[in-house]
Amino acid sequence: MTIVGRMRVLIDQAVAGGRRVTGAPDWPTAAAVLLGLFAMVEVVYSAPRGDPGELDAQSPGAGLTLTVALLLALGATLPLALWRTSVVAAAATVTVANLLTLAGDALLTVTAVAAQLIVLYLLGLYRPRRVALPFVLPYAVYAVAPYGGSIDDRHVAVLLLALTVAAVVLGSGRRAHREAVERDASRQAMADSLLEHAARGERARIARELHDVVAHHISMIAVQAETARLATAGMPAEGQKRLLAIGDTARAALTEMRRLLGVLREDAGTETTRKPQPGLEQLNELIDEARDSAAASTRLIVRGNVTSLDPGIELTAYRIVQEALTNARRHAPGAAVDVELDYAGAALRLRVRDNGPGPPGDGSDAGHGLLGMRERAAMVGGALSTGPGTAGGFVVEATLPTPRQDAE
């Protein structure tokens, strides 16, 4: 492995280790204790062997007595443990201790610099960037006119300024990333909640409409069973008993369905109506209404042999056309619309297309209408697709299975 490769591995390992350390909830407290211990060792180790009361001129605490140097070293590290109570107070204490060390014509210890960088990182992580500015400003002043005036002092001052600024920027960037992730998660949760709410509402509306269709058939079962029992001469008693049971069961089922319908309509906040559910026979009225309201060409094109279909299929087809026309009127006002019905074999193929500008350029959905159409198609075992047309505009295509219903 080359030297560059080894350095890259070491850097990756260091970054991973740093993430594991900073991922712990109380890592600054542990760091404060360890830095405090290392600070005392560093100051005592730097003390001259001849005079314990005063440090050597070349040591990090030159110009300070051993006692003062120890107090400043502890003041620059241990307050880091107060970060949970007040990160601003911890930053202020650490910064003041380090500035007093610099004012005493001494260099900062390694532990003091580490504590300063950690507390500024925490300040950027939990407070706005403007709060950290007063704590970086003294190091900027020191970089411009460092004490001592030597070239080494100036290099150290510039390095301190760069490190403190980097710590604040790193903490602020981490905070911005965390807030962005939280915002995205909140938006996604809200979008999912709205989508689920829309889906439930649409399913409730579908269930209410299908109830009216199914209720009609159950009512016919009850009526026909009662008619057969009364109108058939010479029917055995057992047959009459069975027909009576069929009628009672149908009426009980109808009662339960009406009770369920009342719950659905109460949840949706709608009132019960007695208007028959629409079918394909009412499609001409819907086309005429769309043509008048949009003041644009709207055509109905029918192919194949028109036959009577199951009421649920006709209701689904009608609602899909209704929603597609509404979307065309909303998103492509003035565009011509063609509604095509193709009675082909065991399926009804439905297409609604317009010559408008097509779907939005950002790929956004046109509200919850498409979701409702897909729910309706899936409810009867069909499929629905939407998208831009080959010649422009927007196309809604549905394929619905068509079990035929015999005319009564």
Coordinates of C-alpha atoms in Angstrom, one line a residue:
M1 CA 0.0 0.0 0.0
T2 CA 1.3 3.4 -0.9
I3 CA 1.9 6.2 1.6
V4 CA -1.1 8.1 0.3
G5 CA -3.3 5.1 0.7
R6 CA -2.1 4.5 4.3
M7 CA -2.7 8.2 5.2
R8 CA -6.2 7.9 3.7
V9 CA -6.9 4.8 5.8
L10 CA -5.6 6.6 8.9
I11 CA -7.8 9.6 8.2
D12 CA -10.9 7.5 7.6
Q13 CA -10.2 5.6 10.9
A14 CA -9.7 8.9 12.7
V15 CA -13.0 10.3 11.3
A16 CA -14.9 7.1 12.2
G17 CA -13.4 7.2 15.7
G18 CA -14.3 10.9 16.1
R19 CA -17.9 10.2 15.1
R20 CA -18.1 7.3 17.6
V21 CA -16.8 9.6 20.3
T22 CA -19.0 12.6 19.5
G23 CA -22.0 10.2 19.2
A24 CA -21.9 9.5 22.9
P25 CA -24.3 11.7 24.8
D26 CA -21.9 12.8 27.6
W27 CA -18.6 12.9 25.7
P28 CA -17.8 16.5 26.6
T29 CA -18.1 15.7 30.4
A30 CA -15.7 12.8 30.0
A31 CA -13.4 15.0 27.9
A32 CA -13.4 17.7 30.6
V33 CA -12.3 15.3 33.3
L34 CA -9.6 13.8 31.1
L35 CA -8.3 17.1 29.9
G36 CA -8.2 18.4 33.5
L37 CA -6.0 15.5 34.6
F38 CA -3.7 15.9 31.6
A39 CA -3.6 19.6 32.1
M40 CA -2.2 19.2 35.7
V41 CA 0.3 16.6 34.4
E42 CA 1.4 18.9 31.6
V43 CA 1.8 21.9 33.9
V44 CA 3.7 20.0 36.6
Y45 CA 5.9 18.3 34.0
S46 CA 6.8 21.6 32.5
A47 CA 7.8 23.1 35.9
P48 CA 11.6 23.6 36.5
R49 CA 13.2 21.1 38.8
G50 CA 15.2 23.7 40.8
D51 CA 12.4 26.2 41.8
P52 CA 9.0 24.6 42.3
G53 CA 7.4 28.0 42.7
E54 CA 8.2 29.3 39.3
L55 CA 8.2 27.8 35.8
D56 CA 11.0 27.7 33.4
A57 CA 11.1 30.5 30.8
Q58 CA 10.8 28.0 28.0
S59 CA 7.8 26.1 29.5
P60 CA 4.2 26.6 28.4
G61 CA 3.4 28.5 31.5
A62 CA 6.5 30.8 31.5
G63 CA 5.9 33.9 33.5
L64 CA 3.4 32.3 35.9
T65 CA 3.9 30.6 39.2
L66 CA 3.1 26.9 39.4
T67 CA 0.0 27.5 41.5
V68 CA -1.5 30.1 39.1
A69 CA -0.6 27.9 36.1
L70 CA -2.4 24.9 37.6
L71 CA -5.5 27.0 38.4
L72 CA -5.6 28.5 34.9
A73 CA -5.1 25.0 33.4
L74 CA -8.0 23.6 35.4
G75 CA -10.1 26.7 34.6
A76 CA -9.5 26.2 30.9
T77 CA -10.5 22.5 31.0
L78 CA -12.9 21.5 33.8
P79 CA -15.7 24.1 33.0
L80 CA -16.2 22.1 29.9
A81 CA -18.3 19.7 32.1
L82 CA -20.9 22.5 32.5
W83 CA -21.9 22.4 28.9
R84 CA -25.3 20.8 29.6
T85 CA -26.2 23.5 32.2
S86 CA -24.9 26.5 30.1
V87 CA -22.7 26.0 27.1
V88 CA -22.2 29.8 27.0
A89 CA -21.0 30.0 30.6
A90 CA -18.6 27.1 29.9
A91 CA -17.2 28.8 26.8
A92 CA -16.8 32.1 28.7
T93 CA -14.9 30.4 31.6
V94 CA -12.6 28.5 29.3
T95 CA -11.9 31.5 27.1
V96 CA -11.2 33.8 30.0
A97 CA -8.8 31.3 31.5
N98 CA -6.9 30.9 28.2
L99 CA -6.8 34.7 27.7
L100 CA -5.4 35.2 31.2
T101 CA -2.7 32.6 30.3
L102 CA -1.8 34.5 27.2
A103 CA -1.9 37.8 29.1
G104 CA 0.7 36.2 31.5
D105 CA 3.1 36.0 28.6
A106 CA 2.7 32.2 28.4
L107 CA 1.7 29.8 25.7
L108 CA -1.5 27.8 26.1
T109 CA -1.1 24.1 27.0
V110 CA -2.3 21.5 24.5
T111 CA -5.1 20.5 26.9
A112 CA -6.3 24.1 27.1
V113 CA -6.4 24.5 23.3
A114 CA -8.3 21.2 23.0
A115 CA -10.8 22.3 25.6
Q116 CA -11.2 25.7 23.8
L117 CA -11.9 24.0 20.5
I118 CA -14.4 21.5 22.0
V119 CA -16.3 24.2 23.8
L120 CA -16.5 26.4 20.7
Y121 CA -17.6 23.4 18.7
L122 CA -20.4 22.8 21.2
L123 CA -21.3 26.5 21.1
G124 CA -21.6 26.4 17.3
L125 CA -23.6 23.1 17.6
Y126 CA -26.2 24.4 20.1
R127 CA -26.2 28.2 19.7
P128 CA -26.4 30.6 16.7
R129 CA -23.1 31.5 15.1
R130 CA -23.4 35.1 16.3
V131 CA -23.2 33.9 19.9
A132 CA -19.8 32.4 19.2
L133 CA -18.3 35.5 17.6
P134 CA -17.3 37.2 20.9
F135 CA -15.3 34.1 21.9
V136 CA -13.4 34.1 18.6
L137 CA -12.8 37.8 18.5
P138 CA -10.0 37.9 21.2
Y139 CA -8.0 35.3 19.2
A140 CA -8.4 37.5 16.1
V141 CA -7.0 40.4 18.0
Y142 CA -4.2 38.2 19.3
A143 CA -3.3 37.1 15.8
V144 CA -3.1 40.7 14.6
A145 CA -0.9 41.9 17.5
P146 CA 0.4 38.8 19.5
Y147 CA 2.2 39.2 22.7
G148 CA 5.9 38.8 22.5
G149 CA 6.0 39.9 18.8
S150 CA 8.3 37.0 17.7
I151 CA 7.6 35.1 14.5
D152 CA 6.8 32.0 16.5
D153 CA 4.3 33.8 18.6
R154 CA 2.6 35.1 15.4
H155 CA 2.5 31.7 13.9
V156 CA 0.9 30.3 17.1
A157 CA -1.6 33.2 17.1
V158 CA -2.7 32.6 13.5
L159 CA -3.0 28.9 14.2
L160 CA -5.2 29.5 17.2
L161 CA -7.4 31.8 15.2
A162 CA -7.8 29.3 12.4
L163 CA -8.5 26.4 14.8
T164 CA -11.1 28.4 16.8
V165 CA -12.9 29.6 13.6
A166 CA -12.8 26.0 12.3
A167 CA -14.4 24.7 15.5
V168 CA -17.2 27.2 15.4
V169 CA -17.8 26.5 11.7
L170 CA -17.8 22.7 12.2
G171 CA -20.3 23.0 15.0
S172 CA -22.6 25.3 13.1
G173 CA -22.4 23.1 10.0
R174 CA -23.3 20.0 12.1
R175 CA -26.2 22.0 13.6
A176 CA -27.4 23.1 10.2
H177 CA -27.2 19.5 8.9
R178 CA -29.2 18.2 11.9
E179 CA -31.9 20.8 11.5
A180 CA -32.1 20.1 7.8
V181 CA -32.6 16.4 8.5
E182 CA -35.2 17.2 11.1
R183 CA -37.1 19.5 8.7
D184 CA -37.0 16.9 5.9
A185 CA -38.3 14.2 8.3
S186 CA -41.0 16.5 9.5
R187 CA -42.1 17.4 5.9
Q188 CA -42.1 13.8 4.9
A189 CA -44.2 12.8 7.9
M190 CA -46.6 15.6 7.1
A191 CA -46.8 14.6 3.5
D192 CA -47.3 10.9 4.4
S193 CA -50.0 11.9 6.9
L194 CA -51.8 14.1 4.3
L195 CA -51.6 11.3 1.7
E196 CA -53.0 8.7 4.1
H197 CA -55.8 11.1 5.1
A198 CA -56.6 11.7 1.5
A199 CA -56.6 7.9 0.8
R200 CA -58.9 7.2 3.7
G201 CA -61.3 9.9 2.6
E202 CA -61.3 8.7 -0.9
R203 CA -61.9 5.1 0.2
A204 CA -64.8 6.2 2.4
R205 CA -66.4 8.1 -0.5
I206 CA -65.9 5.0 -2.7
A207 CA -67.5 2.8 0.0
R208 CA -70.5 5.1 0.3
E209 CA -71.1 5.1 -3.4
L210 CA -70.7 1.4 -3.8
H211 CA -73.0 0.9 -0.8
D212 CA -75.8 2.4 -2.9
V213 CA -75.1 0.1 -5.7
V214 CA -74.9 -3.0 -3.6
A215 CA -77.9 -2.0 -1.5
H216 CA -80.0 -2.0 -4.7
H217 CA -79.1 -5.6 -5.4
I218 CA -79.7 -6.7 -1.9
S219 CA -83.1 -5.0 -1.9
M220 CA -84.0 -6.8 -5.1
I221 CA -83.0 -10.1 -3.5
A222 CA -85.4 -9.4 -0.6
V223 CA -88.2 -8.3 -2.9
Q224 CA -87.8 -11.2 -5.3
A225 CA -87.7 -13.8 -2.5
E226 CA -90.9 -12.4 -1.0
T227 CA -92.6 -12.3 -4.4
A228 CA -91.6 -15.9 -5.2
R229 CA -93.0 -17.1 -1.8
L230 CA -96.3 -15.4 -2.3
A231 CA -96.8 -15.8 -6.0
T232 CA -95.8 -19.4 -6.5
A233 CA -98.8 -21.7 -6.1
G234 CA -98.4 -25.1 -4.5
M235 CA -94.9 -24.3 -3.0
P236 CA -94.0 -26.8 -0.3
A237 CA -93.8 -25.4 3.3
E238 CA -90.1 -26.0 3.4
G239 CA -89.6 -23.9 0.2
Q240 CA -91.6 -21.1 1.6
K241 CA -89.6 -21.3 4.8
R242 CA -86.3 -21.0 2.8
L243 CA -87.5 -18.0 0.8
L244 CA -88.7 -16.3 3.9
A245 CA -85.2 -16.9 5.4
I246 CA -83.6 -15.5 2.3
G247 CA -85.7 -12.3 2.5
D248 CA -85.0 -11.9 6.3
T249 CA -81.3 -12.3 5.7
A250 CA -81.3 -9.8 2.8
R251 CA -83.1 -7.2 5.0
A252 CA -80.8 -7.8 7.9
A253 CA -77.8 -7.3 5.6
L254 CA -79.3 -4.1 4.2
T255 CA -79.8 -2.8 7.8
E256 CA -76.2 -3.5 8.7
M257 CA -75.0 -1.8 5.5
R258 CA -77.1 1.3 6.2
R259 CA -75.6 1.4 9.8
L260 CA -72.1 1.2 8.3
L261 CA -73.0 3.9 5.7
G262 CA -74.1 6.2 8.5
V263 CA -70.7 5.8 10.2
L264 CA -68.8 6.5 7.0
R265 CA -70.8 9.6 6.2
E266 CA -70.5 10.9 9.8
D267 CA -66.7 10.5 9.5
A268 CA -66.6 12.3 6.2
G269 CA -68.9 15.1 7.3
T270 CA -71.3 14.6 4.5
E271 CA -75.1 14.3 4.4
T272 CA -77.0 11.4 3.2
T273 CA -78.5 11.9 -0.3
R274 CA -81.1 9.8 -2.1
K275 CA -80.0 10.7 -5.6
P276 CA -79.1 7.6 -7.7
Q277 CA -75.5 7.0 -8.3
P278 CA -74.4 8.0 -11.8
G279 CA -73.3 5.6 -14.6
L280 CA -72.2 5.8 -18.2
E281 CA -75.6 6.9 -19.3
Q282 CA -75.0 10.2 -17.5
L283 CA -71.7 10.7 -19.3
N284 CA -73.2 12.9 -22.0
E285 CA -74.5 15.3 -19.3
L286 CA -71.0 15.3 -17.7
I287 CA -69.4 16.1 -21.0
D288 CA -71.9 18.9 -21.8
E289 CA -71.3 20.4 -18.3
A290 CA -67.5 20.3 -18.8
R291 CA -67.8 21.8 -22.3
D292 CA -69.9 24.7 -21.0
S293 CA -67.8 25.4 -17.9
A294 CA -64.4 25.3 -19.7
A295 CA -65.6 27.0 -22.9
A296 CA -63.4 24.5 -24.8
S297 CA -63.9 21.5 -27.0
T298 CA -64.8 18.3 -25.1
R299 CA -65.7 15.2 -27.1
L300 CA -67.0 11.8 -26.2
I301 CA -65.7 9.0 -28.5
V302 CA -67.2 5.5 -28.1
R303 CA -65.9 2.4 -29.7
G304 CA -67.2 -1.2 -29.7
N305 CA -70.6 -2.6 -28.8
V306 CA -72.2 -0.6 -26.0
T307 CA -73.6 -3.0 -23.4
S308 CA -74.9 -2.7 -19.9
L309 CA -72.2 -3.1 -17.4
D310 CA -72.1 -3.8 -13.6
P311 CA -73.2 -0.7 -11.8
G312 CA -70.0 -0.6 -9.8
I313 CA -67.9 -0.6 -12.9
E314 CA -70.1 2.2 -14.5
L315 CA -69.8 4.3 -11.3
T316 CA -66.0 3.9 -11.3
A317 CA -65.7 4.8 -14.9
Y318 CA -68.0 7.9 -14.4
R319 CA -66.0 9.1 -11.4
I320 CA -62.6 8.6 -13.2
V321 CA -63.9 10.7 -16.2
Q322 CA -65.3 13.3 -13.8
E323 CA -62.0 13.7 -11.9
A324 CA -59.9 13.7 -15.1
L325 CA -62.1 16.5 -16.6
T326 CA -61.8 18.4 -13.4
N327 CA -58.0 18.1 -13.5
A328 CA -57.9 19.2 -17.1
R329 CA -60.0 22.2 -16.3
R330 CA -57.8 23.1 -13.4
H331 CA -54.3 22.5 -14.8
A332 CA -55.0 23.0 -18.6
P333 CA -57.7 25.7 -18.8
G334 CA -59.0 26.2 -22.4
A335 CA -57.4 22.9 -23.6
A336 CA -59.4 20.5 -25.8
V337 CA -60.3 17.2 -24.1
D338 CA -61.2 13.9 -25.7
V339 CA -63.0 11.2 -23.6
E340 CA -62.7 7.8 -25.2
L341 CA -64.6 4.6 -24.2
D342 CA -63.7 1.3 -25.8
Y343 CA -65.9 -1.7 -25.1
A344 CA -63.3 -4.3 -25.9
G345 CA -63.9 -7.9 -24.8
A346 CA -63.8 -8.4 -21.1
A347 CA -62.5 -5.0 -20.3
L348 CA -63.6 -1.4 -20.6
R349 CA -60.8 0.8 -21.8
L350 CA -61.1 4.4 -20.8
R351 CA -58.9 7.3 -21.9
V352 CA -59.1 11.0 -21.2
R353 CA -56.5 13.2 -22.9
D354 CA -56.0 16.9 -23.4
N355 CA -53.7 19.1 -25.6
G356 CA -52.6 21.3 -22.7
P357 CA -49.0 22.0 -21.5
G358 CA -48.7 18.5 -20.0
P359 CA -47.6 17.6 -16.4
P360 CA -45.6 20.2 -14.3
G361 CA -41.9 20.4 -15.2
D362 CA -40.9 19.6 -11.6
G363 CA -42.7 16.3 -11.7
S364 CA -45.1 17.2 -8.9
D365 CA -48.4 15.4 -8.7
A366 CA -51.6 17.2 -9.5
G367 CA -53.0 17.0 -6.0
H368 CA -54.9 13.9 -4.6
G369 CA -57.2 13.5 -7.6
L370 CA -54.8 10.9 -9.3
L371 CA -54.7 9.0 -6.0
G372 CA -58.5 8.9 -5.9
M373 CA -58.7 7.6 -9.5
R374 CA -56.1 4.9 -8.8
E375 CA -58.1 3.9 -5.6
R376 CA -61.3 3.6 -7.6
A377 CA -59.7 1.5 -10.4
A378 CA -58.0 -0.8 -7.9
M379 CA -61.3 -1.2 -6.0
V380 CA -62.9 -3.0 -9.0
G381 CA -59.8 -4.9 -10.0
G382 CA -58.7 -2.5 -12.7
A383 CA -55.6 -0.5 -13.4
L384 CA -54.9 3.2 -14.1
S385 CA -51.9 5.0 -15.6
T386 CA -51.2 8.7 -16.0
G387 CA -48.6 10.7 -17.7
P388 CA -47.7 13.0 -20.7
G389 CA -49.2 12.2 -24.1
T390 CA -47.1 11.2 -27.1
A391 CA -48.2 14.4 -28.8
G392 CA -48.2 16.6 -25.7
G393 CA -50.8 17.2 -23.1
F394 CA -51.8 14.8 -20.3
V395 CA -53.4 11.4 -20.6
V396 CA -55.3 9.3 -18.1
E397 CA -55.9 5.7 -19.1
A398 CA -57.8 3.1 -17.2
T399 CA -58.7 -0.6 -17.8
L400 CA -61.7 -1.9 -15.9
P401 CA -62.9 -5.5 -16.0
T402 CA -66.4 -5.7 -17.4
P403 CA -68.6 -8.6 -16.2
R404 CA -71.8 -8.0 -18.1
Q405 CA -75.1 -7.4 -16.3
D406 CA -78.3 -8.8 -17.9
A407 CA -81.0 -6.3 -18.5
E408 CA -83.9 -6.6 -16.1

